[in-house]
XYZ file of C-alpha atoms in Angstrom:
723
model
C 238.730 155.806 25.983
C 239.481 152.278 24.957
C 237.478 150.701 22.150
C 236.381 147.707 24.236
C 234.998 149.972 26.973
C 233.054 152.053 24.436
C 231.492 148.987 22.821
C 230.554 147.546 26.231
C 228.892 150.816 27.291
C 227.053 151.046 23.985
C 225.697 147.499 24.275
C 224.516 148.166 27.843
C 222.760 151.388 26.811
C 221.072 149.772 23.791
C 219.958 146.755 25.840
C 218.177 149.137 28.226
C 216.701 151.429 25.602
C 215.623 149.133 22.768
C 212.953 147.104 24.651
C 211.090 150.350 25.321
C 210.988 151.100 21.627
C 209.355 148.166 19.873
C 209.523 148.502 16.100
C 206.348 147.270 14.418
C 207.669 148.819 11.210
C 210.360 146.797 9.423
C 213.405 148.838 8.456
C 216.699 148.203 6.660
C 220.014 149.637 7.835
C 221.661 151.774 5.142
C 225.222 152.995 5.721
C 226.303 156.409 4.406
C 230.090 156.926 4.384
C 232.000 160.186 4.671
C 234.251 160.396 1.578
C 236.030 162.977 -0.542
C 234.939 163.863 -4.099
C 237.165 166.471 -5.656
C 234.623 167.269 -8.398
C 232.015 168.602 -5.926
C 233.338 172.054 -5.075
C 230.032 173.167 -3.502
C 230.599 170.915 -0.494
C 234.401 171.178 -0.498
C 234.301 167.610 -1.740
C 232.986 166.333 1.632
C 230.034 164.082 0.813
C 227.929 161.230 2.167
C 227.383 158.247 -0.098
C 226.245 154.630 0.156
C 228.860 153.683 -2.469
C 232.261 154.685 -1.072
C 235.218 155.226 -3.384
C 238.072 155.124 -0.919
C 241.193 157.225 -1.122
C 243.963 158.329 1.193
C 242.989 159.166 4.762
C 241.744 162.733 5.191
C 242.362 164.535 8.488
C 240.112 167.452 9.530
C 240.067 169.755 12.546
C 236.738 169.132 14.282
C 236.828 171.634 17.104
C 234.591 173.834 14.900
C 232.721 170.831 13.502
C 232.964 168.926 10.224
C 229.941 168.454 7.929
C 229.343 165.832 5.220
C 226.451 166.247 2.736
C 224.516 163.570 0.854
C 225.065 163.600 -2.895
C 222.898 163.391 -4.929
C 219.855 164.682 -2.970
C 217.054 162.238 -2.134
C 215.099 161.018 -5.163
C 211.892 160.596 -3.131
C 210.690 160.772 0.487
C 212.720 158.697 2.948
C 211.168 157.432 6.179
C 213.535 156.535 9.022
C 212.323 154.554 12.016
C 214.439 152.854 14.658
C 218.067 153.140 15.828
C 220.431 155.648 14.187
C 224.082 154.666 14.595
C 227.015 157.115 14.376
C 230.726 156.282 14.058
C 233.836 158.436 13.678
C 237.621 158.012 13.949
C 239.150 160.695 16.172
C 242.478 161.712 17.737
C 244.156 164.735 19.338
C 247.725 165.988 19.615
C 247.562 165.352 23.372
C 245.115 163.747 25.772
C 242.125 166.042 26.184
C 238.644 165.823 27.788
C 235.609 167.361 26.079
C 232.149 167.023 24.499
C 231.629 164.931 21.344
C 228.488 165.714 19.310
C 226.956 163.686 16.478
C 224.197 165.556 14.600
C 221.880 164.438 11.777
C 220.385 167.301 9.731
C 218.384 167.834 6.574
C 218.882 170.700 4.124
C 216.076 171.896 1.840
C 216.618 172.645 -1.878
C 216.859 176.366 -0.970
C 219.474 175.755 1.732
C 217.353 175.813 4.917
C 218.821 173.545 7.611
C 216.818 171.539 10.149
C 218.200 169.347 12.914
C 216.687 165.849 13.025
C 218.538 164.214 15.957
C 221.568 165.008 18.087
C 223.594 163.010 20.606
C 226.285 164.311 22.980
C 228.775 162.504 25.203
C 231.705 163.527 27.398
C 234.927 161.648 26.824
C 238.677 161.891 26.452
C 240.650 161.809 23.200
C 244.241 160.600 23.023
C 246.960 161.074 20.454
C 246.264 157.576 19.161
C 243.477 157.314 16.477
C 240.452 155.404 17.764
C 236.822 154.886 16.764
C 233.982 156.486 18.716
C 230.311 155.558 18.420
C 226.861 156.607 19.561
C 223.300 155.484 18.931
C 219.841 157.038 19.197
C 216.898 154.636 19.519
C 213.264 155.330 18.625
C 214.072 157.818 15.880
C 211.105 158.518 13.605
C 211.255 161.043 10.789
C 210.463 161.577 7.096
C 213.083 163.372 5.023
C 211.477 164.852 1.931
C 212.286 164.382 -1.733
C 214.960 166.779 -3.000
C 216.411 167.348 0.489
C 220.012 166.506 1.385
C 221.088 164.616 4.507
C 223.964 166.134 6.494
C 226.162 164.408 9.080
C 227.952 166.803 11.469
C 230.705 165.768 13.918
C 232.155 168.161 16.498
C 234.472 167.838 19.532
C 234.755 170.794 21.929
C 237.654 170.537 24.478
C 236.873 171.740 28.003
C 240.231 173.406 28.548
C 243.628 173.750 27.019
C 244.601 174.383 23.451
C 244.833 170.799 22.239
C 243.982 170.230 18.589
C 241.415 167.530 17.759
C 241.104 165.717 14.456
C 238.642 163.573 12.452
C 239.999 160.794 10.221
C 237.883 159.788 7.191
C 237.889 158.745 3.500
C 239.750 155.479 4.084
C 238.501 151.908 4.466
C 240.811 151.365 7.480
C 239.311 154.251 9.465
C 235.800 154.806 8.036
C 233.543 157.523 9.404
C 229.864 156.880 8.704
C 226.235 157.020 9.807
C 223.714 154.130 9.686
C 220.058 155.035 9.017
C 217.074 152.691 9.650
C 215.172 153.127 6.346
C 211.564 151.967 5.956
C 210.556 150.517 2.568
C 212.922 152.912 0.872
C 213.681 150.668 -2.093
C 210.616 150.669 -4.388
C 210.132 147.661 -6.663
C 207.456 146.653 -9.142
C 207.406 143.280 -10.894
C 205.435 142.852 -14.134
C 204.891 139.799 -16.340
C 204.374 140.725 -20.009
C 203.015 138.521 -22.788
C 204.339 138.477 -26.357
C 202.188 141.534 -27.182
C 203.702 143.515 -24.306
C 200.555 143.406 -22.138
C 200.845 142.922 -18.373
C 199.335 139.572 -17.362
C 199.115 137.294 -14.347
C 197.239 134.711 -16.421
C 198.145 133.600 -19.937
C 195.665 131.491 -21.855
C 197.142 128.410 -23.480
C 194.319 128.777 -26.030
C 196.323 131.747 -27.387
C 199.948 130.984 -26.465
C 199.995 127.230 -26.922
C 201.379 124.974 -24.211
C 204.659 126.946 -24.092
C 204.115 130.612 -23.184
C 206.857 133.147 -23.906
C 206.949 135.856 -21.224
C 209.056 138.896 -20.451
C 209.726 139.458 -16.746
C 210.277 143.150 -16.073
C 211.288 144.704 -12.751
C 211.332 148.441 -12.049
C 213.586 149.434 -9.151
C 213.851 152.886 -7.541
C 216.340 153.917 -4.828
C 216.228 157.342 -3.113
C 220.049 157.346 -2.807
C 220.470 156.773 -6.618
C 220.210 153.516 -8.523
C 223.973 152.975 -8.189
C 223.208 151.923 -4.604
C 221.814 148.656 -6.081
C 224.722 146.224 -6.159
C 223.167 143.137 -7.805
C 219.874 141.643 -9.033
C 218.659 138.039 -9.330
C 215.645 136.183 -10.733
C 214.192 132.823 -9.619
C 211.296 130.826 -11.095
C 209.652 128.034 -9.064
C 206.639 125.956 -10.151
C 203.728 124.793 -7.974
C 205.526 121.511 -7.180
C 208.459 123.418 -5.692
C 210.734 122.619 -8.640
C 213.202 125.382 -9.513
C 213.452 126.407 -13.169
C 215.806 129.325 -12.470
C 217.732 129.737 -9.222
C 218.870 133.300 -8.528
C 220.094 133.934 -12.030
C 222.062 137.237 -12.044
C 220.496 140.048 -14.070
C 222.156 143.097 -15.550
C 220.424 146.449 -15.671
C 218.518 146.739 -18.964
C 218.222 150.524 -18.886
C 217.911 153.509 -16.604
C 214.417 154.631 -15.699
C 213.218 158.203 -16.068
C 215.796 159.477 -13.515
C 219.153 158.496 -11.982
C 217.164 156.959 -9.133
C 215.491 154.161 -11.125
C 216.361 151.297 -13.461
C 214.703 148.471 -15.376
C 215.780 144.823 -15.216
C 214.458 142.221 -17.665
C 214.533 138.466 -18.211
C 212.896 136.286 -20.885
C 211.391 132.895 -20.102
C 209.349 130.193 -21.835
C 206.942 128.525 -19.424
C 204.819 125.382 -19.963
C 201.297 125.041 -18.525
C 201.633 125.471 -14.752
C 201.530 128.023 -11.932
C 204.812 129.762 -11.143
C 206.318 131.972 -8.461
C 208.503 134.654 -10.031
C 210.932 135.951 -7.378
C 213.076 139.011 -8.056
C 215.756 140.109 -5.557
C 218.212 142.962 -5.351
C 221.020 143.653 -2.880
C 222.472 147.048 -2.037
C 225.940 148.129 -0.923
C 224.789 147.963 2.706
C 224.258 144.186 2.180
C 220.477 144.382 2.469
C 218.334 141.988 0.411
C 215.017 143.157 -1.086
C 212.719 140.462 -2.564
C 209.475 140.854 -4.513
C 207.300 137.992 -5.742
C 204.459 137.551 -8.229
C 202.528 134.518 -9.407
C 201.771 133.790 -13.046
C 199.429 131.099 -14.364
C 199.537 129.412 -17.773
C 196.408 127.342 -18.411
C 193.668 126.584 -20.896
C 190.609 128.782 -20.410
C 186.949 127.974 -20.960
C 183.776 129.928 -21.701
C 181.679 129.712 -18.557
C 178.108 130.961 -18.235
C 176.797 131.471 -14.715
C 173.003 131.605 -14.380
C 171.955 133.101 -11.063
C 168.427 132.322 -9.874
C 166.363 133.039 -6.810
C 165.093 130.296 -4.530
C 162.100 129.726 -6.833
C 164.254 129.243 -9.933
C 163.528 132.687 -11.430
C 166.421 134.706 -12.973
C 168.061 137.235 -10.662
C 168.898 140.232 -12.862
C 171.381 142.936 -11.825
C 172.820 140.756 -9.064
C 176.432 141.558 -8.133
C 178.911 138.698 -8.449
C 182.401 138.450 -6.994
C 184.512 135.620 -8.458
C 187.811 134.851 -6.739
C 190.560 132.281 -7.172
C 193.997 131.831 -5.685
C 196.492 134.122 -7.406
C 193.967 135.682 -9.812
C 192.612 139.201 -9.707
C 189.049 139.241 -8.368
C 186.297 139.657 -10.973
C 183.187 141.773 -10.322
C 180.206 141.312 -12.643
C 176.489 142.161 -12.904
C 173.968 139.637 -14.224
C 171.871 140.589 -17.263
C 168.059 140.487 -17.405
C 168.226 136.687 -17.747
C 170.367 136.418 -14.614
C 173.375 135.430 -16.727
C 177.063 136.329 -16.774
C 179.458 134.900 -19.361
C 183.167 134.722 -18.529
C 186.321 133.138 -19.885
C 187.985 131.444 -16.901
C 191.245 129.483 -16.527
C 191.094 125.765 -15.805
C 190.743 124.739 -12.163
C 193.447 122.133 -12.839
C 195.902 125.042 -12.574
C 194.037 127.726 -10.636
C 192.144 125.516 -8.208
C 188.551 126.042 -7.086
C 186.761 129.344 -7.687
C 184.751 131.053 -4.972
C 181.483 132.675 -6.061
C 179.855 135.303 -3.853
C 176.467 136.712 -4.907
C 175.237 140.026 -3.491
C 171.595 141.048 -3.652
C 170.233 144.175 -2.000
C 173.631 144.666 -0.323
C 173.479 141.236 1.321
C 175.381 138.033 0.602
C 172.814 135.545 -0.686
C 175.225 132.838 -1.865
C 178.817 131.851 -1.168
C 180.004 128.620 -2.735
C 182.868 127.074 -4.687
C 182.885 125.689 -8.225
C 185.369 124.049 -10.599
C 186.034 124.853 -14.272
C 187.552 122.150 -16.482
C 185.491 122.628 -19.649
C 183.141 125.134 -21.272
C 179.844 124.828 -19.446
C 176.764 126.539 -18.049
C 176.396 126.546 -14.272
C 173.034 127.284 -12.648
C 172.922 128.264 -8.990
C 170.023 129.071 -6.702
C 170.484 131.829 -4.161
C 168.853 132.413 -0.795
C 166.417 134.921 -2.295
C 162.695 134.359 -1.851
C 159.254 135.892 -2.298
C 156.993 136.816 0.590
C 153.253 137.052 -0.065
C 151.264 138.850 2.618
C 147.466 138.671 2.892
C 145.714 141.039 5.279
C 142.293 139.958 6.563
C 139.937 142.249 8.468
C 137.559 140.013 10.422
C 138.217 137.242 7.911
C 137.629 139.429 4.836
C 140.355 140.772 2.485
C 141.479 144.292 3.439
C 142.418 146.326 0.336
C 144.654 149.403 0.393
C 146.375 148.546 3.673
C 149.927 149.864 3.869
C 152.381 146.974 4.346
C 155.970 147.825 5.318
C 158.775 145.258 5.208
C 161.317 146.302 7.850
C 164.857 145.144 8.571
C 166.784 146.428 11.597
C 164.196 149.196 12.152
C 164.606 150.430 8.552
C 161.781 150.025 5.995
C 163.225 148.375 2.891
C 160.001 148.171 0.867
C 156.458 149.508 1.278
C 153.410 148.242 -0.632
C 149.629 148.491 -0.586
C 147.391 145.450 -0.389
C 145.402 144.588 -3.513
C 141.659 144.104 -3.878
C 142.037 140.644 -2.333
C 144.097 142.027 0.558
C 147.346 140.647 -0.842
C 150.753 142.079 -1.628
C 153.928 140.339 -2.766
C 157.489 141.291 -1.841
C 159.563 139.808 -4.653
C 163.156 138.646 -4.447
C 163.934 139.318 -0.789
C 167.191 137.987 0.749
C 166.705 135.344 3.429
C 166.733 136.709 6.964
C 164.712 138.149 9.836
C 162.240 140.946 9.118
C 159.267 142.754 10.610
C 155.952 143.393 8.865
C 154.046 146.525 9.852
C 150.411 146.718 8.689
C 148.888 150.232 8.721
C 145.106 150.546 8.266
C 142.442 153.066 9.369
C 144.921 154.859 11.707
C 145.803 151.537 13.328
C 148.993 149.477 13.144
C 149.981 145.887 13.692
C 153.576 144.573 13.648
C 154.698 140.952 13.447
C 158.158 139.362 13.140
C 158.915 136.911 10.340
C 161.891 134.808 9.302
C 162.172 134.303 5.551
C 163.930 131.024 4.766
C 161.802 130.031 1.777
C 159.106 131.555 -0.426
C 155.859 131.543 1.516
C 152.500 133.209 2.127
C 151.654 134.800 5.466
C 148.101 135.652 6.527
C 147.882 138.597 8.910
C 144.507 138.961 10.677
C 143.725 142.483 11.906
C 140.896 144.009 13.934
C 139.578 147.450 14.779
C 139.887 147.916 18.568
C 136.885 150.289 18.830
C 134.551 147.691 17.311
C 135.006 145.159 20.079
C 131.439 145.603 21.417
C 129.572 145.743 18.100
C 127.791 142.520 17.086
C 130.063 140.402 14.961
C 127.687 140.065 11.977
C 127.467 143.885 11.699
C 131.252 144.140 11.656
C 131.426 141.518 8.905
C 128.776 143.354 6.881
C 130.538 146.719 7.277
C 133.915 145.227 6.379
C 132.473 143.547 3.283
C 130.803 146.792 2.166
C 134.010 148.750 2.680
C 136.009 146.131 0.787
C 133.576 146.249 -2.152
C 133.798 150.063 -2.282
C 137.606 150.120 -2.215
C 137.875 147.389 -4.860
C 135.508 149.244 -7.152
C 137.433 152.472 -6.682
C 140.826 150.848 -7.219
C 139.743 149.155 -10.445
C 138.943 152.455 -12.101
C 141.682 153.623 -14.482
C 142.226 157.227 -15.580
C 143.604 158.286 -18.988
C 146.802 160.382 -19.118
C 148.770 161.717 -22.088
C 151.938 160.260 -23.604
C 154.045 162.631 -21.475
C 153.354 160.209 -18.596
C 156.425 158.311 -19.826
C 158.465 161.074 -18.155
C 156.935 159.934 -14.848
C 157.819 156.296 -15.474
C 161.430 157.329 -16.180
C 162.607 160.131 -13.929
C 163.495 162.901 -16.379
C 162.314 160.919 -19.409
C 164.369 158.828 -21.827
C 167.973 160.158 -21.824
C 168.804 162.552 -24.662
C 171.967 160.566 -25.484
C 171.136 156.856 -25.489
C 170.645 153.709 -27.550
C 167.005 152.664 -27.031
C 165.569 149.243 -27.924
C 161.767 148.943 -28.199
C 161.004 145.252 -27.734
C 157.611 143.736 -28.459
C 155.621 141.209 -30.451
C 153.810 142.157 -33.700
C 150.826 144.428 -33.009
C 152.051 145.453 -29.546
C 152.519 149.097 -30.638
C 156.263 149.335 -31.322
C 155.926 151.536 -34.419
C 153.350 153.839 -32.799
C 155.562 154.222 -29.718
C 158.510 155.132 -31.941
C 156.358 157.665 -33.830
C 155.274 159.247 -30.530
C 158.882 159.412 -29.299
C 159.993 161.044 -32.558
C 157.186 163.614 -32.348
C 158.101 164.446 -28.725
C 161.694 165.099 -29.880
C 160.453 167.378 -32.681
C 158.407 169.385 -30.165
C 161.638 169.919 -28.187
C 163.175 171.492 -31.323
C 165.349 168.436 -32.003
C 165.884 167.017 -35.495
C 164.985 163.467 -36.502
C 166.066 160.883 -39.061
C 163.426 158.173 -39.545
C 164.555 154.931 -41.261
C 161.809 152.663 -42.643
C 162.421 149.218 -44.120
C 158.985 147.610 -43.632
C 156.591 150.335 -44.893
C 156.362 153.232 -47.368
C 157.206 156.658 -45.843
C 153.872 157.994 -47.157
C 152.069 155.391 -45.050
C 154.020 156.470 -41.947
C 152.938 160.080 -42.590
C 149.285 158.989 -42.841
C 149.488 156.934 -39.657
C 151.072 159.776 -37.696
C 148.518 162.247 -39.096
C 145.671 159.992 -37.897
C 147.215 159.981 -34.415
C 147.357 163.778 -34.313
C 151.096 163.847 -35.069
C 151.437 166.278 -37.995
C 154.862 166.156 -39.674
C 154.281 168.800 -42.374
C 155.677 171.780 -40.458
C 158.792 169.881 -39.356
C 159.502 168.429 -42.811
C 159.250 171.891 -44.368
C 161.830 173.187 -41.870
C 164.121 170.238 -42.657
C 163.828 168.916 -39.105
C 162.325 165.530 -40.064
C 163.973 163.399 -42.768
C 163.007 159.942 -43.997
C 165.521 157.369 -45.256
C 163.459 155.043 -47.460
C 164.794 151.464 -47.416
C 161.470 149.881 -48.433
C 160.429 151.247 -51.847
C 163.319 149.549 -53.668
C 162.407 146.234 -52.044
C 158.757 146.718 -53.120
C 159.812 147.505 -56.718
C 158.692 151.172 -56.635
C 160.573 154.340 -57.447
C 161.512 156.066 -54.149
C 159.862 159.464 -53.593
C 162.202 160.523 -50.787
C 165.430 162.464 -51.287
C 167.309 159.958 -49.142
C 166.874 156.269 -49.926
C 168.735 152.946 -49.985
C 167.801 150.516 -52.808
C 168.184 147.447 -50.570
C 167.345 147.361 -46.832
C 170.122 144.788 -46.291
C 172.804 147.236 -47.491
C 173.770 148.406 -43.999
C 177.099 149.838 -45.196
C 175.407 152.385 -47.482
C 172.764 153.028 -44.827
C 175.480 153.877 -42.290
C 177.100 156.241 -44.809
C 173.760 157.954 -45.539
C 173.109 158.429 -41.803
C 176.559 160.049 -41.415
C 175.905 162.415 -44.357
C 172.589 163.595 -42.874
C 174.058 163.900 -39.352
C 176.795 166.179 -40.708
C 174.197 168.229 -42.566
C 171.867 168.636 -39.568
C 174.776 169.234 -37.159
C 174.182 168.441 -33.455
C 171.188 167.114 -31.446
C 169.773 164.683 -34.014
C 167.726 161.620 -33.026
C 167.691 158.562 -35.301
C 164.761 156.093 -35.418
C 164.885 152.735 -37.221
C 161.828 150.532 -37.820
C 162.847 147.760 -37.865
C 166.171 145.834 -37.829
C 164.181 142.709 -36.890
C 162.896 142.420 -40.484
C 166.498 141.999 -41.700
C 167.270 138.919 -39.598
C 165.989 136.554 -42.293
C 168.682 137.698 -44.750
C 171.460 139.294 -42.640
C 173.562 137.587 -39.979
C 172.651 138.728 -36.437
C 176.247 139.739 -35.644
C 176.235 142.183 -38.604
C 173.014 143.803 -37.353
C 174.390 143.969 -33.792
C 177.594 145.580 -35.088
C 175.485 148.125 -37.017
C 173.451 148.928 -33.866
C 176.667 149.366 -31.842
C 178.283 151.638 -34.430
C 175.175 153.729 -35.167
C 174.359 154.134 -31.470
C 177.888 155.335 -30.711
C 177.850 157.724 -33.682
C 174.451 159.255 -32.818
C 175.225 159.570 -29.094
C 178.507 161.244 -29.989
C 176.492 163.910 -31.826
C 174.231 164.498 -28.811
C 171.231 162.410 -29.920
C 169.556 159.080 -29.270
C 169.234 156.040 -31.516
C 165.944 154.114 -31.218
C 165.216 150.817 -32.922
C 162.466 148.200 -32.686
C 163.040 144.484 -32.171
C 160.923 141.342 -31.889
C 161.298 138.906 -28.941
C 161.356 135.961 -31.386
C 164.953 136.935 -32.188
C 167.487 134.384 -30.922
C 168.322 134.555 -27.227
C 172.028 135.097 -27.912
C 171.356 137.991 -30.317
C 168.876 139.584 -27.889
C 171.435 139.392 -25.073
C 173.992 141.232 -27.205
C 171.427 143.865 -28.221
C 170.550 144.208 -24.540
C 174.222 144.914 -23.766
C 174.372 147.475 -26.595
C 171.271 149.331 -25.314
C 171.189 152.046 -22.659
C 167.393 151.839 -22.383
C 164.936 148.996 -23.093
C 161.183 149.597 -23.443
C 159.157 146.365 -23.480
C 155.611 146.082 -24.884
C 152.966 143.354 -24.538
C 149.805 142.566 -26.485
C 147.392 140.460 -24.418
C 144.920 138.407 -26.440
C 141.968 138.222 -26.923
C 141.075 141.570 -25.295
C 143.762 143.363 -27.314
C 145.110 144.938 -24.120
C 148.474 146.640 -24.471
C 151.028 147.091 -21.694
C 154.361 148.903 -21.446
C 157.208 148.715 -18.984
C 160.733 150.100 -18.756
C 163.050 147.136 -18.328
C 166.305 149.061 -18.187
C 167.623 152.635 -18.145
C 171.254 153.398 -17.430
C 171.821 156.212 -14.961
C 168.167 157.089 -14.235
C 165.606 155.993 -11.690
C 162.555 154.356 -13.218
C 159.559 152.190 -12.441
C 159.688 148.632 -13.775
C 155.908 148.099 -13.394
C 153.642 147.291 -16.332
C 151.391 150.204 -17.415
C 148.257 149.882 -19.542
C 148.019 151.989 -22.695
C 145.886 152.266 -25.795
C 146.346 153.719 -29.282
C 143.628 156.301 -29.929
C 142.849 158.335 -33.081
C 143.916 161.955 -32.786
C 145.791 161.265 -29.538
C 148.359 158.568 -30.237
C 149.412 156.615 -27.146
C 147.261 157.191 -24.049
C 148.261 155.629 -20.722
C 145.709 154.428 -18.150
C 146.639 154.775 -14.479
C 144.934 154.220 -11.137
C 145.179 157.777 -9.810
C 144.209 161.154 -11.238
C 147.041 162.686 -9.183
C 149.620 161.557 -11.763
């Protein structure tokens, strides 16, 4: 069959077949040649390779079939998708008609063969060498790592004893197979700073206005890295100016296998945004590009303050900060609604996009620019909804008020003695309010677009015929009774704190007790220490504002007897106060000066080693040191001690005053796993406690009344005896 006729038939067949097989997956055509390698005895030297080393023409009898095997085996999985093309040079000693078969197989590492595709055609061979081709469209297969590809060619004559031959191993009569390979060349491009850290942004504050970078590309090829013919690097700035234009790169080193290699290039880049483009070509003339952006710019300390629609801080709000070419940043606001970040200049990066999430809803999406260190305050679409329920014009206490969104209750509250309830910090949107009272219900729809108060009048259907003044009198009497009942508070023991925090304060945590003088910080710490002792834990108690003997007396008066635990060695004082007061310390463990935090840290470590595991440490109070020790030193001590104690299975508790600087308090907040806040309300001397933060545990953030009572210690007062 003449070559021109074969090509014409092939083009006609492909033109009919290919439209039916659209290829949404992009593939590259890789050619594997049949060549001879004398060193590979296992395959009689007959191999497939993408890098042919031509020799003299080999002639093989193909009436029984000739097989060529890929060497080396695949370095990783190879996906083929599209048209597979076969070509072979054939001849016979006389004209003969028969069946020509092209077969693609895979062979497992243990020698198991599996046919992937096969094509057959009936044709005539002549005594003149000629090329014969076939194609299979729509092929889709994954050949696994470690497997070998085999290419089998066979011609079976229909009659006669003519001999048929395959010609191969020479550039003039090449026999080969073309595979459509999907993403087979794996590339990774990394930009490294002078310290060897991967970066897409380099701060000119650190590098200066000329940043030295190392561009590193890792390339992997399943056919072996020798299949990569050449590599190039280009660098283009944001104005489209070319700093490097396809500069050739040599391989720096092999990777971990013969299938991978590392290419490197050094560059010094001034302040700008750059496109780093790395390209490789293979021996099948395919081009594989990969691109990454790198930014060199000055960066600025930026504090974002997130507030609700009324200007109140929005704590624990989720922020997503995005900019062109930079990795997205996800942050949570602290209790002041703040997040501090170091961000590159918008002169290089462009505008930032800030998205604020609150209760799984987007409550703000806006852009901002950074060209200097600054504080940015933003108000979100988060509002408060106050609901007042009136029964015949009078406040209805204890009504159940459900705030519903898309048929799902998101918050449920009870009305107060004046019939009111407040839903704080609710994202803007459409909601329903369901009021449940005396086995009756009323539902209204509301749209929250600002903070507002809604009055919901309700009636009792069965009272429609009763004189109105009697209804008013009955409602007023009922209201008075409920208010009186709700105002009554019941005493409960200190163990109630385990109800406020589900499971109690974590056994391994750094705990800050925050409160003004006289609010009960020391007594709370003494109660916490005594609770730990009752659980058979050991305690170290550090005092730097009182004599240990006075602490013993105070705890004794509260019904917290330390004698038994001190005799067992379970409770140990570290006295940091006697030396300051000019008295000889009576305790075994003491520090002459309370400001000597280095020796204090050493003493804590000595006692921790002595007591072994499960030791709690209490410190009252680091706040007294702030007048003579820098805040950052105290914060560092809290960090280090907390980590050390938690590592030994215990908790570290310390007291702090809210008059401490805002910056120092924020850092102590970050260092703490749990924050207990106390209030002293003048002039009634009322004390309140709330849990402001606990990592990893559910808790109530409400304020709870408590008192300090002789023989009992801390006693909480709650509205229900069921607690």
